[in-house]
């Protein structure tokens, strides 16, 4: 009944120049067709009108509707074509408002940044929040004050009645003088030695507690969680992962799995691992993130029986690795929880004034862990954990995360060392500048709140507030920006000066200040007697 033609992404975009969004003209927008899209657009025009030169392609007898499918499979697409619906104008307006504000934020902040911090290049809505997350974490690390603490570990020799596999049982002190110990309770070597003396002169007895704990599987992949696991398990960058994923799927970004697919996955799990591994009733997952696009199907194989071994030679090595990851997660989400036996042994004095604790665990039933291993991200932001945080905070869209991280690296705002992201000083300057003069933009709730307002189709309020930020910042002198940065980073910038003195070593009269190059060359330490002092 239909000819189906792909449009290969957006067929138009805002013109990449100033004035493409006009707030004073009812937010009128200037669009253009990217050169790569013209070929596909012409094909669609010919199919509609038979004439590539035609301007008004849609004849009066052509009915325009929208079809929605949540998975790219034959059955789903055919079913969607049987149930077309009208285009929702409110959703279209929300998209236009979001696109307009992204443009206005970028095209208004960036010129101010060039004038106030000439060595820095640009700032955008999602980009600014992402940079702020990385820089705020670095500030926490910088402000960390080391504190001395001691832990007390003891090895108890087991007797023949204690059914433990090793000759010695290692245990750590949890209670002393009937008080529960925190990490910093024992703060000196002297205290530790006093505790050791009391322990050596005491007798202890054992009490044990065995518990079982279930560990549930993870939901199926969406774009952001696939980026996280690809970074943590395969060491793929977000950009590279997205390129590979395009070979495998198009547009999946929800947690929904169709009933037919769920049954297929459970059937295959039962065949391969046994019936007790497959989820009895099937697991349904839902996003808890605000503004989530629930209708989308999860990222999964279209056929669970299309095993990686069948795709050797069809996919390159890295694409095959990513496919294996997607396949394993898709199966794991429909498997029974893992059952972990946790053994806790408390060893203490009869009066319980001193208690030691040992613990171990053993897998009783592997469940989903038979195919999928858990991930533990590093404490500093990695590419994967940054993506996870952005999604949890409702900042941006998963499809933009890879491009956002790439921009931060290309601008020399952050640097990647292995999997970990470190802010460069350029990036830290931009983050402080934005958080001080554009508080609402870098506030983590800004983007999330804005998404809510956009879904209610009300962009004007945001533009009114934002334009006031721009007007105020435009009147700020660059010396004020330098003083702000000097106050924030003074300890770091002047750390190498002898005796913490800022006296100019050249003229011996002036004071050293933090300066930003007016010619975009960077930043430097200069004398306040310039130009008298060189």
Short mmCIF file of C-alpha atoms in Angstrom, two decimals:
data_model
loop_
_atom_site.label_atom_id
_atom_site.label_comp_id
_atom_site.label_asym_id
_atom_site.label_seq_id
_atom_site.Cartn_x
_atom_site.Cartn_y
_atom_site.Cartn_z
CA UNK A 1 0.00 0.00 0.00
CA UNK A 2 2.92 2.40 0.64
CA UNK A 3 6.29 3.45 -0.68
CA UNK A 4 8.53 4.06 2.35
CA UNK A 5 11.42 6.52 1.89
CA UNK A 6 14.01 7.45 4.55
CA UNK A 7 14.84 11.09 5.25
CA UNK A 8 18.17 10.26 7.02
CA UNK A 9 17.66 12.64 9.93
CA UNK A 10 16.55 16.27 9.92
CA UNK A 11 15.95 17.75 6.48
CA UNK A 12 16.33 21.32 7.71
CA UNK A 13 18.10 23.21 10.47
CA UNK A 14 18.46 26.75 11.75
CA UNK A 15 20.87 28.77 9.64
CA UNK A 16 24.21 28.83 11.47
CA UNK A 17 24.50 32.61 11.65
CA UNK A 18 23.39 35.47 13.84
CA UNK A 19 19.77 36.48 13.46
CA UNK A 20 18.36 33.06 12.64
CA UNK A 21 16.02 33.39 15.63
CA UNK A 22 14.28 36.76 16.02
CA UNK A 23 12.72 37.27 19.48
CA UNK A 24 11.40 40.72 18.49
CA UNK A 25 9.56 39.21 15.52
CA UNK A 26 7.48 36.66 17.45
CA UNK A 27 10.52 34.32 17.55
CA UNK A 28 10.54 33.96 13.77
CA UNK A 29 13.13 31.37 12.69
CA UNK A 30 15.31 31.22 9.55
CA UNK A 31 15.75 27.66 8.27
CA UNK A 32 17.99 26.13 5.64
CA UNK A 33 18.43 22.67 4.14
CA UNK A 34 21.88 21.18 4.89
CA UNK A 35 23.71 20.19 1.72
CA UNK A 36 23.73 16.50 2.70
CA UNK A 37 19.91 16.51 3.02
CA UNK A 38 19.12 17.89 -0.45
CA UNK A 39 19.51 14.52 -2.20
CA UNK A 40 17.07 12.80 0.14
CA UNK A 41 14.64 15.72 0.01
CA UNK A 42 14.63 15.62 -3.80
CA UNK A 43 13.81 11.90 -3.74
CA UNK A 44 10.83 12.56 -1.48
CA UNK A 45 9.67 15.45 -3.73
CA UNK A 46 9.81 13.27 -6.83
CA UNK A 47 7.85 10.51 -5.09
CA UNK A 48 5.17 13.01 -4.06
CA UNK A 49 4.85 15.06 -7.24
CA UNK A 50 6.80 13.30 -9.95
CA UNK A 51 8.63 16.59 -10.59
CA UNK A 52 11.95 17.43 -8.88
CA UNK A 53 11.53 21.13 -9.78
CA UNK A 54 8.15 21.41 -8.07
CA UNK A 55 7.94 23.86 -5.20
CA UNK A 56 4.57 22.98 -3.70
CA UNK A 57 4.98 19.22 -3.40
CA UNK A 58 1.88 18.44 -1.39
CA UNK A 59 -1.11 18.33 -3.71
CA UNK A 60 -4.57 18.95 -2.32
CA UNK A 61 -5.45 15.25 -2.65
CA UNK A 62 -2.52 14.13 -0.42
CA UNK A 63 -3.41 13.51 3.21
CA UNK A 64 -0.58 14.12 5.71
CA UNK A 65 -0.63 12.10 8.95
CA UNK A 66 1.89 10.78 11.48
CA UNK A 67 2.59 7.13 12.25
CA UNK A 68 4.35 6.05 15.44
CA UNK A 69 6.26 2.81 16.00
CA UNK A 70 8.31 1.90 19.04
CA UNK A 71 10.55 -0.72 17.50
CA UNK A 72 12.03 -1.02 14.01
CA UNK A 73 10.65 -4.43 13.13
CA UNK A 74 8.41 -5.48 10.26
CA UNK A 75 5.40 -6.27 12.44
CA UNK A 76 5.60 -2.99 14.38
CA UNK A 77 5.94 -0.80 11.27
CA UNK A 78 3.08 -2.54 9.49
CA UNK A 79 0.86 -2.13 12.54
CA UNK A 80 1.71 1.59 12.80
CA UNK A 81 0.74 2.20 9.17
CA UNK A 82 -2.70 0.83 10.00
CA UNK A 83 -3.17 3.43 12.77
CA UNK A 84 -2.07 6.89 11.55
CA UNK A 85 -2.82 9.95 13.68
CA UNK A 86 -2.82 13.71 13.31
CA UNK A 87 0.38 15.67 13.96
CA UNK A 88 0.37 17.12 17.49
CA UNK A 89 0.95 20.86 17.05
CA UNK A 90 1.85 21.32 20.73
CA UNK A 91 4.74 18.88 20.44
CA UNK A 92 5.92 20.64 17.29
CA UNK A 93 5.82 24.01 19.07
CA UNK A 94 7.70 22.58 22.06
CA UNK A 95 10.45 21.34 19.71
CA UNK A 96 10.64 24.74 18.00
CA UNK A 97 10.86 26.53 21.36
CA UNK A 98 13.62 24.19 22.57
CA UNK A 99 15.57 24.66 19.32
CA UNK A 100 15.13 28.44 19.43
CA UNK A 101 16.32 28.73 23.04
CA UNK A 102 19.34 26.48 22.43
CA UNK A 103 20.27 28.78 19.56
CA UNK A 104 19.68 31.98 21.53
CA UNK A 105 21.68 30.78 24.55
CA UNK A 106 24.64 29.77 22.40
CA UNK A 107 24.62 32.78 20.08
CA UNK A 108 24.25 35.28 22.93
CA UNK A 109 26.62 33.83 25.55
CA UNK A 110 29.45 32.99 23.15
CA UNK A 111 30.10 36.57 21.90
CA UNK A 112 30.13 37.79 25.52
CA UNK A 113 32.61 35.05 26.36
CA UNK A 114 34.89 36.10 23.47
CA UNK A 115 34.94 39.68 24.79
CA UNK A 116 35.33 38.92 28.50
CA UNK A 117 37.54 35.81 28.18
CA UNK A 118 39.10 36.05 24.71
CA UNK A 119 41.03 32.79 25.21
CA UNK A 120 37.77 30.84 25.50
CA UNK A 121 35.58 29.99 22.55
CA UNK A 122 31.94 29.12 23.16
CA UNK A 123 29.22 28.11 25.59
CA UNK A 124 25.87 26.40 25.05
CA UNK A 125 22.99 25.24 27.21
CA UNK A 126 23.81 21.53 27.72
CA UNK A 127 27.53 22.14 27.20
CA UNK A 128 27.61 24.65 30.08
CA UNK A 129 25.84 22.33 32.52
CA UNK A 130 28.12 19.42 31.57
CA UNK A 131 31.24 21.54 32.08
CA UNK A 132 29.87 22.79 35.40
CA UNK A 133 29.45 19.21 36.66
CA UNK A 134 33.07 18.34 35.85
CA UNK A 135 34.48 21.57 37.30
CA UNK A 136 32.37 21.40 40.47
CA UNK A 137 33.69 17.89 41.11
CA UNK A 138 37.24 19.19 40.67
CA UNK A 139 36.56 21.98 43.20
CA UNK A 140 35.45 19.32 45.71
CA UNK A 141 38.70 17.43 45.10
CA UNK A 142 40.76 20.62 45.44
CA UNK A 143 39.03 21.44 48.73
CA UNK A 144 39.58 18.01 50.23
CA UNK A 145 41.51 18.21 53.52
CA UNK A 146 43.40 14.99 54.42
CA UNK A 147 42.58 13.70 57.89
CA UNK A 148 44.49 11.06 59.82
CA UNK A 149 42.60 7.92 60.83
CA UNK A 150 43.51 4.42 61.89
CA UNK A 151 41.78 1.12 61.29
CA UNK A 152 42.20 -1.89 63.57
CA UNK A 153 42.38 -5.29 61.91
CA UNK A 154 42.80 -8.62 63.72
CA UNK A 155 43.38 -12.17 62.54
CA UNK A 156 41.68 -14.78 64.72
CA UNK A 157 42.97 -18.32 64.61
CA UNK A 158 40.02 -20.61 64.05
CA UNK A 159 39.41 -23.71 66.16
CA UNK A 160 38.21 -27.03 64.80
CA UNK A 161 34.56 -26.25 65.58
CA UNK A 162 34.43 -23.08 63.47
CA UNK A 163 33.36 -24.10 59.96
CA UNK A 164 35.40 -21.63 57.92
CA UNK A 165 37.65 -22.52 55.00
CA UNK A 166 40.79 -20.61 56.08
CA UNK A 167 43.01 -21.18 59.11
CA UNK A 168 42.71 -17.51 60.04
CA UNK A 169 39.71 -15.19 59.95
CA UNK A 170 40.43 -11.52 59.26
CA UNK A 171 38.14 -9.10 61.08
CA UNK A 172 37.92 -5.34 61.58
CA UNK A 173 37.03 -3.43 64.74
CA UNK A 174 33.49 -2.00 64.69
CA UNK A 175 32.75 -1.33 68.42
CA UNK A 176 35.09 -0.20 71.18
CA UNK A 177 34.07 0.73 74.73
CA UNK A 178 30.51 -0.13 73.60
CA UNK A 179 30.61 2.73 71.05
CA UNK A 180 30.19 2.19 67.31
CA UNK A 181 33.28 3.40 65.45
CA UNK A 182 33.13 5.70 62.43
CA UNK A 183 35.92 6.11 59.88
CA UNK A 184 37.66 8.84 61.89
CA UNK A 185 37.00 7.56 65.43
CA UNK A 186 40.61 6.40 65.90
CA UNK A 187 42.57 9.48 64.88
CA UNK A 188 46.12 8.85 66.13
CA UNK A 189 48.78 6.19 66.50
CA UNK A 190 48.62 6.57 70.29
CA UNK A 191 44.90 5.75 70.38
CA UNK A 192 45.45 2.78 68.09
CA UNK A 193 48.20 1.36 70.34
CA UNK A 194 45.99 1.72 73.44
CA UNK A 195 43.21 -0.19 71.68
CA UNK A 196 45.69 -2.87 70.60
CA UNK A 197 46.77 -3.38 74.22
CA UNK A 198 43.17 -3.89 75.40
CA UNK A 199 42.46 -6.31 72.56
CA UNK A 200 45.51 -8.45 73.34
CA UNK A 201 44.42 -8.82 76.98
CA UNK A 202 40.80 -9.80 76.19
CA UNK A 203 38.96 -13.02 75.37
CA UNK A 204 36.45 -13.22 72.50
CA UNK A 205 33.56 -15.39 71.36
CA UNK A 206 31.83 -15.85 68.01
CA UNK A 207 28.26 -15.19 66.90
CA UNK A 208 27.31 -15.50 63.22
CA UNK A 209 24.42 -14.41 61.05
CA UNK A 210 23.68 -15.79 57.59
CA UNK A 211 21.31 -13.93 55.28
CA UNK A 212 20.30 -14.26 51.65
CA UNK A 213 19.88 -11.29 49.41
CA UNK A 214 18.43 -10.94 45.93
CA UNK A 215 20.08 -8.66 43.41
CA UNK A 216 17.78 -7.60 40.59
CA UNK A 217 18.82 -7.28 37.00
CA UNK A 218 19.24 -3.97 35.20
CA UNK A 219 16.65 -2.59 32.79
CA UNK A 220 17.34 -2.83 29.04
CA UNK A 221 19.59 -0.28 27.39
CA UNK A 222 18.60 3.21 26.37
CA UNK A 223 21.03 5.54 24.58
CA UNK A 224 22.56 6.98 27.74
CA UNK A 225 23.04 3.67 29.61
CA UNK A 226 24.54 2.07 26.50
CA UNK A 227 27.02 4.97 26.34
CA UNK A 228 27.90 4.39 30.01
CA UNK A 229 28.52 0.66 29.63
CA UNK A 230 30.36 1.06 26.32
CA UNK A 231 32.71 3.51 28.08
CA UNK A 232 33.18 1.42 31.23
CA UNK A 233 33.34 -2.06 29.71
CA UNK A 234 34.65 -1.52 26.17
CA UNK A 235 36.49 1.81 26.65
CA UNK A 236 34.57 3.35 23.72
CA UNK A 237 34.07 7.11 23.66
CA UNK A 238 30.47 8.35 23.43
CA UNK A 239 31.07 9.63 19.90
CA UNK A 240 32.57 6.36 18.72
CA UNK A 241 29.84 4.33 20.38
CA UNK A 242 27.15 6.37 18.63
CA UNK A 243 28.83 5.79 15.24
CA UNK A 244 28.93 2.05 15.88
CA UNK A 245 25.37 2.04 17.15
CA UNK A 246 24.13 3.68 13.95
CA UNK A 247 25.23 0.51 12.15
CA UNK A 248 23.07 -1.53 14.49
CA UNK A 249 19.99 0.55 15.29
CA UNK A 250 18.15 3.78 14.59
CA UNK A 251 16.36 5.88 17.21
CA UNK A 252 15.73 3.46 20.09
CA UNK A 253 15.62 5.24 23.43
CA UNK A 254 13.00 3.83 25.78
CA UNK A 255 12.67 1.01 28.30
CA UNK A 256 9.65 -0.63 26.67
CA UNK A 257 9.98 -4.14 25.22
CA UNK A 258 7.03 -5.50 23.27
CA UNK A 259 5.16 -8.52 24.65
CA UNK A 260 6.13 -10.68 21.67
CA UNK A 261 9.82 -9.86 22.12
CA UNK A 262 9.65 -10.52 25.87
CA UNK A 263 8.25 -13.99 25.22
CA UNK A 264 10.93 -14.69 22.59
CA UNK A 265 13.69 -13.68 25.01
CA UNK A 266 12.24 -15.80 27.85
CA UNK A 267 11.94 -18.79 25.53
CA UNK A 268 15.55 -18.51 24.43
CA UNK A 269 16.77 -18.07 28.05
CA UNK A 270 14.92 -21.26 29.05
CA UNK A 271 16.48 -23.19 26.17
CA UNK A 272 20.02 -21.97 26.85
CA UNK A 273 20.19 -21.67 30.67
CA UNK A 274 17.14 -23.53 31.99
CA UNK A 275 13.59 -22.55 32.90
CA UNK A 276 14.54 -21.34 36.39
CA UNK A 277 16.67 -18.56 34.84
CA UNK A 278 13.87 -16.95 32.81
CA UNK A 279 11.67 -14.35 34.54
CA UNK A 280 8.37 -15.99 35.41
CA UNK A 281 6.06 -13.16 34.32
CA UNK A 282 8.35 -10.90 32.32
CA UNK A 283 9.83 -7.65 33.60
CA UNK A 284 8.39 -4.27 32.65
CA UNK A 285 10.58 -1.20 33.12
CA UNK A 286 9.65 2.49 33.26
CA UNK A 287 11.75 5.65 33.31
CA UNK A 288 11.71 7.74 36.48
CA UNK A 289 13.37 10.74 34.80
CA UNK A 290 11.12 13.74 34.21
CA UNK A 291 10.25 14.47 30.56
CA UNK A 292 11.24 10.93 29.55
CA UNK A 293 10.03 9.79 26.13
CA UNK A 294 8.28 6.65 27.32
CA UNK A 295 6.96 5.48 23.97
CA UNK A 296 10.36 4.48 22.62
CA UNK A 297 11.40 0.86 22.42
CA UNK A 298 14.53 -0.23 24.28
CA UNK A 299 17.82 -0.81 22.46
CA UNK A 300 17.81 -4.54 21.76
CA UNK A 301 18.34 -7.07 18.95
CA UNK A 302 15.35 -7.37 16.61
CA UNK A 303 15.78 -11.14 16.91
CA UNK A 304 17.24 -12.53 20.16
CA UNK A 305 18.37 -15.64 18.27
CA UNK A 306 20.62 -13.63 15.96
CA UNK A 307 23.73 -14.62 17.87
CA UNK A 308 27.10 -12.82 17.58
CA UNK A 309 28.60 -15.97 16.01
CA UNK A 310 26.24 -15.50 13.06
CA UNK A 311 27.46 -11.94 12.54
CA UNK A 312 31.21 -12.60 12.36
CA UNK A 313 32.32 -11.14 9.03
CA UNK A 314 29.12 -9.10 8.77
CA UNK A 315 30.06 -6.63 11.54
CA UNK A 316 33.56 -5.31 12.26
CA UNK A 317 35.19 -6.26 15.59
CA UNK A 318 34.11 -3.19 17.58
CA UNK A 319 30.54 -3.24 16.27
CA UNK A 320 30.39 -6.92 17.21
CA UNK A 321 31.58 -6.12 20.76
CA UNK A 322 28.82 -3.53 21.10
CA UNK A 323 26.24 -5.96 19.72
CA UNK A 324 27.30 -8.60 22.27
CA UNK A 325 26.85 -6.03 25.05
CA UNK A 326 23.35 -5.15 23.82
CA UNK A 327 22.39 -8.81 23.44
CA UNK A 328 23.57 -9.72 26.96
CA UNK A 329 21.74 -6.79 28.60
CA UNK A 330 18.54 -7.57 26.64
CA UNK A 331 18.58 -11.14 27.91
CA UNK A 332 19.60 -10.18 31.46
CA UNK A 333 16.64 -7.82 31.88
CA UNK A 334 14.26 -10.76 31.44
CA UNK A 335 16.08 -13.13 33.81
CA UNK A 336 15.51 -13.97 37.46
CA UNK A 337 17.43 -12.01 40.16
CA UNK A 338 20.74 -13.32 41.46
CA UNK A 339 20.60 -14.78 44.99
CA UNK A 340 23.61 -13.89 47.12
CA UNK A 341 24.31 -15.61 50.46
CA UNK A 342 25.88 -13.06 52.77
CA UNK A 343 27.71 -14.38 55.82
CA UNK A 344 28.46 -11.97 58.66
CA UNK A 345 30.52 -13.08 61.65
CA UNK A 346 30.66 -10.92 64.78
CA UNK A 347 33.45 -11.68 67.26
CA UNK A 348 33.31 -9.87 70.58
CA UNK A 349 33.85 -9.84 74.30
CA UNK A 350 31.05 -11.39 76.33
CA UNK A 351 29.93 -7.94 77.52
CA UNK A 352 29.93 -6.71 73.86
CA UNK A 353 32.20 -3.76 74.74
CA UNK A 354 34.56 -4.73 71.89
CA UNK A 355 33.19 -6.24 68.69
CA UNK A 356 34.95 -7.26 65.47
CA UNK A 357 33.14 -8.04 62.23
CA UNK A 358 33.95 -10.20 59.24
CA UNK A 359 31.76 -10.66 56.19
CA UNK A 360 31.81 -12.59 52.95
CA UNK A 361 29.36 -13.52 50.25
CA UNK A 362 28.68 -16.45 47.98
CA UNK A 363 26.48 -16.68 44.89
CA UNK A 364 23.74 -19.25 45.55
CA UNK A 365 21.94 -18.72 42.24
CA UNK A 366 23.55 -16.59 39.48
CA UNK A 367 20.32 -15.48 37.77
CA UNK A 368 20.98 -12.61 35.35
CA UNK A 369 24.68 -12.59 36.34
CA UNK A 370 25.09 -15.75 34.27
CA UNK A 371 25.24 -13.47 31.24
CA UNK A 372 25.72 -9.87 32.42
CA UNK A 373 28.34 -8.48 34.83
CA UNK A 374 27.65 -5.44 37.03
CA UNK A 375 29.67 -2.23 36.47
CA UNK A 376 31.27 -0.03 39.10
CA UNK A 377 32.15 3.43 37.65
CA UNK A 378 35.15 5.38 39.02
CA UNK A 379 34.56 8.23 41.52
CA UNK A 380 35.81 11.00 39.23
CA UNK A 381 33.58 11.64 36.25
CA UNK A 382 34.20 9.28 33.38
CA UNK A 383 32.48 9.73 30.06
CA UNK A 384 29.98 7.08 31.12
CA UNK A 385 29.23 8.42 34.60
CA UNK A 386 28.89 11.98 33.22
CA UNK A 387 26.25 10.77 30.76
CA UNK A 388 24.46 8.99 33.61
CA UNK A 389 24.43 12.17 35.74
CA UNK A 390 23.22 14.34 32.85
CA UNK A 391 20.30 12.00 32.29
CA UNK A 392 19.44 11.77 36.01
CA UNK A 393 19.36 15.57 36.18
CA UNK A 394 17.22 15.79 33.06
CA UNK A 395 19.85 17.83 31.19
CA UNK A 396 19.63 17.65 27.41
CA UNK A 397 18.71 14.63 25.29
CA UNK A 398 20.67 11.34 25.14
CA UNK A 399 21.25 11.79 21.41
CA UNK A 400 23.26 14.98 22.13
CA UNK A 401 25.57 13.68 24.88
CA UNK A 402 28.33 12.36 22.60
CA UNK A 403 28.46 15.65 20.66
CA UNK A 404 28.48 17.65 23.93
CA UNK A 405 31.52 15.78 25.31
CA UNK A 406 33.29 16.14 21.95
CA UNK A 407 32.75 19.91 21.97
CA UNK A 408 34.15 20.19 25.52
CA UNK A 409 37.28 18.31 24.41
CA UNK A 410 37.62 20.21 21.11
CA UNK A 411 37.40 23.55 22.98
CA UNK A 412 40.17 22.38 25.36
CA UNK A 413 37.74 22.75 28.26
CA UNK A 414 38.27 19.14 29.39
CA UNK A 415 40.85 16.46 28.71
CA UNK A 416 40.33 12.71 28.80
CA UNK A 417 42.98 10.60 30.52
CA UNK A 418 41.91 7.04 29.91
CA UNK A 419 38.25 6.95 30.87
CA UNK A 420 38.43 9.90 33.24
CA UNK A 421 37.54 13.53 32.39
CA UNK A 422 39.65 16.32 33.89
CA UNK A 423 38.82 20.02 33.47
CA UNK A 424 41.48 22.18 31.82
CA UNK A 425 42.02 25.64 33.32
CA UNK A 426 40.28 27.19 30.28
CA UNK A 427 37.22 25.12 31.15
CA UNK A 428 37.35 26.07 34.83
CA UNK A 429 37.48 29.77 33.88
CA UNK A 430 34.43 29.40 31.64
CA UNK A 431 32.52 27.49 34.32
CA UNK A 432 33.17 30.15 36.99
CA UNK A 433 32.30 32.95 34.54
CA UNK A 434 28.99 31.34 33.63
CA UNK A 435 28.05 30.32 37.18
CA UNK A 436 28.65 33.92 38.35
CA UNK A 437 27.09 35.93 35.51
CA UNK A 438 24.60 33.37 34.13
CA UNK A 439 23.50 31.60 37.31
CA UNK A 440 20.30 30.19 35.86
CA UNK A 441 22.01 28.68 32.81
CA UNK A 442 24.56 26.62 34.76
CA UNK A 443 22.18 25.68 37.56
CA UNK A 444 21.52 21.97 37.09
CA UNK A 445 17.77 22.43 37.45
CA UNK A 446 17.71 25.09 34.69
CA UNK A 447 17.68 22.64 31.80
CA UNK A 448 15.26 20.29 33.51
CA UNK A 449 12.94 23.17 34.42
CA UNK A 450 13.23 24.55 30.89
CA UNK A 451 12.23 21.21 29.38
CA UNK A 452 9.08 21.32 31.52
CA UNK A 453 8.28 24.87 30.41
CA UNK A 454 8.92 23.91 26.78
CA UNK A 455 6.55 21.01 27.06
CA UNK A 456 4.00 23.61 28.17
CA UNK A 457 5.03 25.71 25.15
CA UNK A 458 6.17 28.89 26.90
CA UNK A 459 9.61 30.03 25.75
CA UNK A 460 9.11 33.78 26.08
CA UNK A 461 9.51 33.85 29.87
CA UNK A 462 12.90 32.22 29.65
CA UNK A 463 14.07 34.54 26.89
CA UNK A 464 13.01 37.60 28.91
CA UNK A 465 15.06 36.49 31.93
CA UNK A 466 18.01 35.31 29.88
CA UNK A 467 18.30 38.52 27.84
CA UNK A 468 18.61 40.47 31.11
CA UNK A 469 21.60 38.30 32.06
CA UNK A 470 23.17 39.12 28.68
CA UNK A 471 22.54 42.85 29.06
CA UNK A 472 24.06 42.95 32.56
CA UNK A 473 27.12 40.87 31.61
CA UNK A 474 27.74 43.00 28.53
CA UNK A 475 28.41 45.97 30.84
CA UNK A 476 30.90 44.07 33.01
CA UNK A 477 34.51 45.24 32.55
CA UNK A 478 37.10 42.57 31.82
CA UNK A 479 39.01 43.66 34.95
CA UNK A 480 36.02 42.53 37.05
CA UNK A 481 36.16 39.12 35.37
CA UNK A 482 39.90 38.89 36.10
CA UNK A 483 39.32 39.73 39.77
CA UNK A 484 36.59 37.06 39.99
CA UNK A 485 38.93 34.41 38.57
CA UNK A 486 41.86 35.58 40.73
CA UNK A 487 39.72 35.32 43.87
CA UNK A 488 38.51 31.85 42.91
CA UNK A 489 41.82 30.35 41.78
CA UNK A 490 44.33 32.50 43.67
CA UNK A 491 45.71 29.65 45.78
CA UNK A 492 46.38 27.66 42.63
CA UNK A 493 47.66 30.52 40.47
CA UNK A 494 50.15 31.96 42.98
CA UNK A 495 51.16 28.72 44.71
CA UNK A 496 54.74 28.84 43.38
CA UNK A 497 55.49 32.35 44.70
CA UNK A 498 57.98 32.47 47.62
CA UNK A 499 56.41 33.21 51.03
CA UNK A 500 53.03 33.73 49.30
CA UNK A 501 54.19 37.24 48.40
CA UNK A 502 52.74 38.82 45.27
CA UNK A 503 55.40 41.52 45.05
CA UNK A 504 56.58 41.91 41.46
CA UNK A 505 60.09 40.35 41.18
CA UNK A 506 60.93 42.75 38.33
CA UNK A 507 60.11 46.26 39.59
CA UNK A 508 59.79 45.31 43.29
CA UNK A 509 57.02 47.91 43.62
CA UNK A 510 53.99 46.45 41.87
CA UNK A 511 51.69 43.58 42.81
CA UNK A 512 51.22 40.49 40.67
CA UNK A 513 47.72 40.01 39.25
CA UNK A 514 45.93 37.42 37.15
CA UNK A 515 45.42 38.76 33.61
CA UNK A 516 43.53 37.54 30.55
CA UNK A 517 45.12 38.16 27.17
CA UNK A 518 43.11 40.63 25.09
CA UNK A 519 44.25 38.85 21.93
CA UNK A 520 42.98 35.37 22.72
CA UNK A 521 46.43 33.99 23.50
CA UNK A 522 45.49 32.74 26.95
CA UNK A 523 46.15 34.06 30.46
CA UNK A 524 49.19 35.10 32.44
CA UNK A 525 50.48 36.65 35.68
CA UNK A 526 51.25 40.36 35.24
CA UNK A 527 52.33 43.40 37.27
CA UNK A 528 49.72 46.03 38.15
CA UNK A 529 52.32 48.72 37.22
CA UNK A 530 52.11 47.79 33.54
CA UNK A 531 52.95 49.45 31.12
CA UNK A 532 55.53 51.17 33.36
CA UNK A 533 56.72 47.72 34.42
CA UNK A 534 57.19 45.24 31.60
#
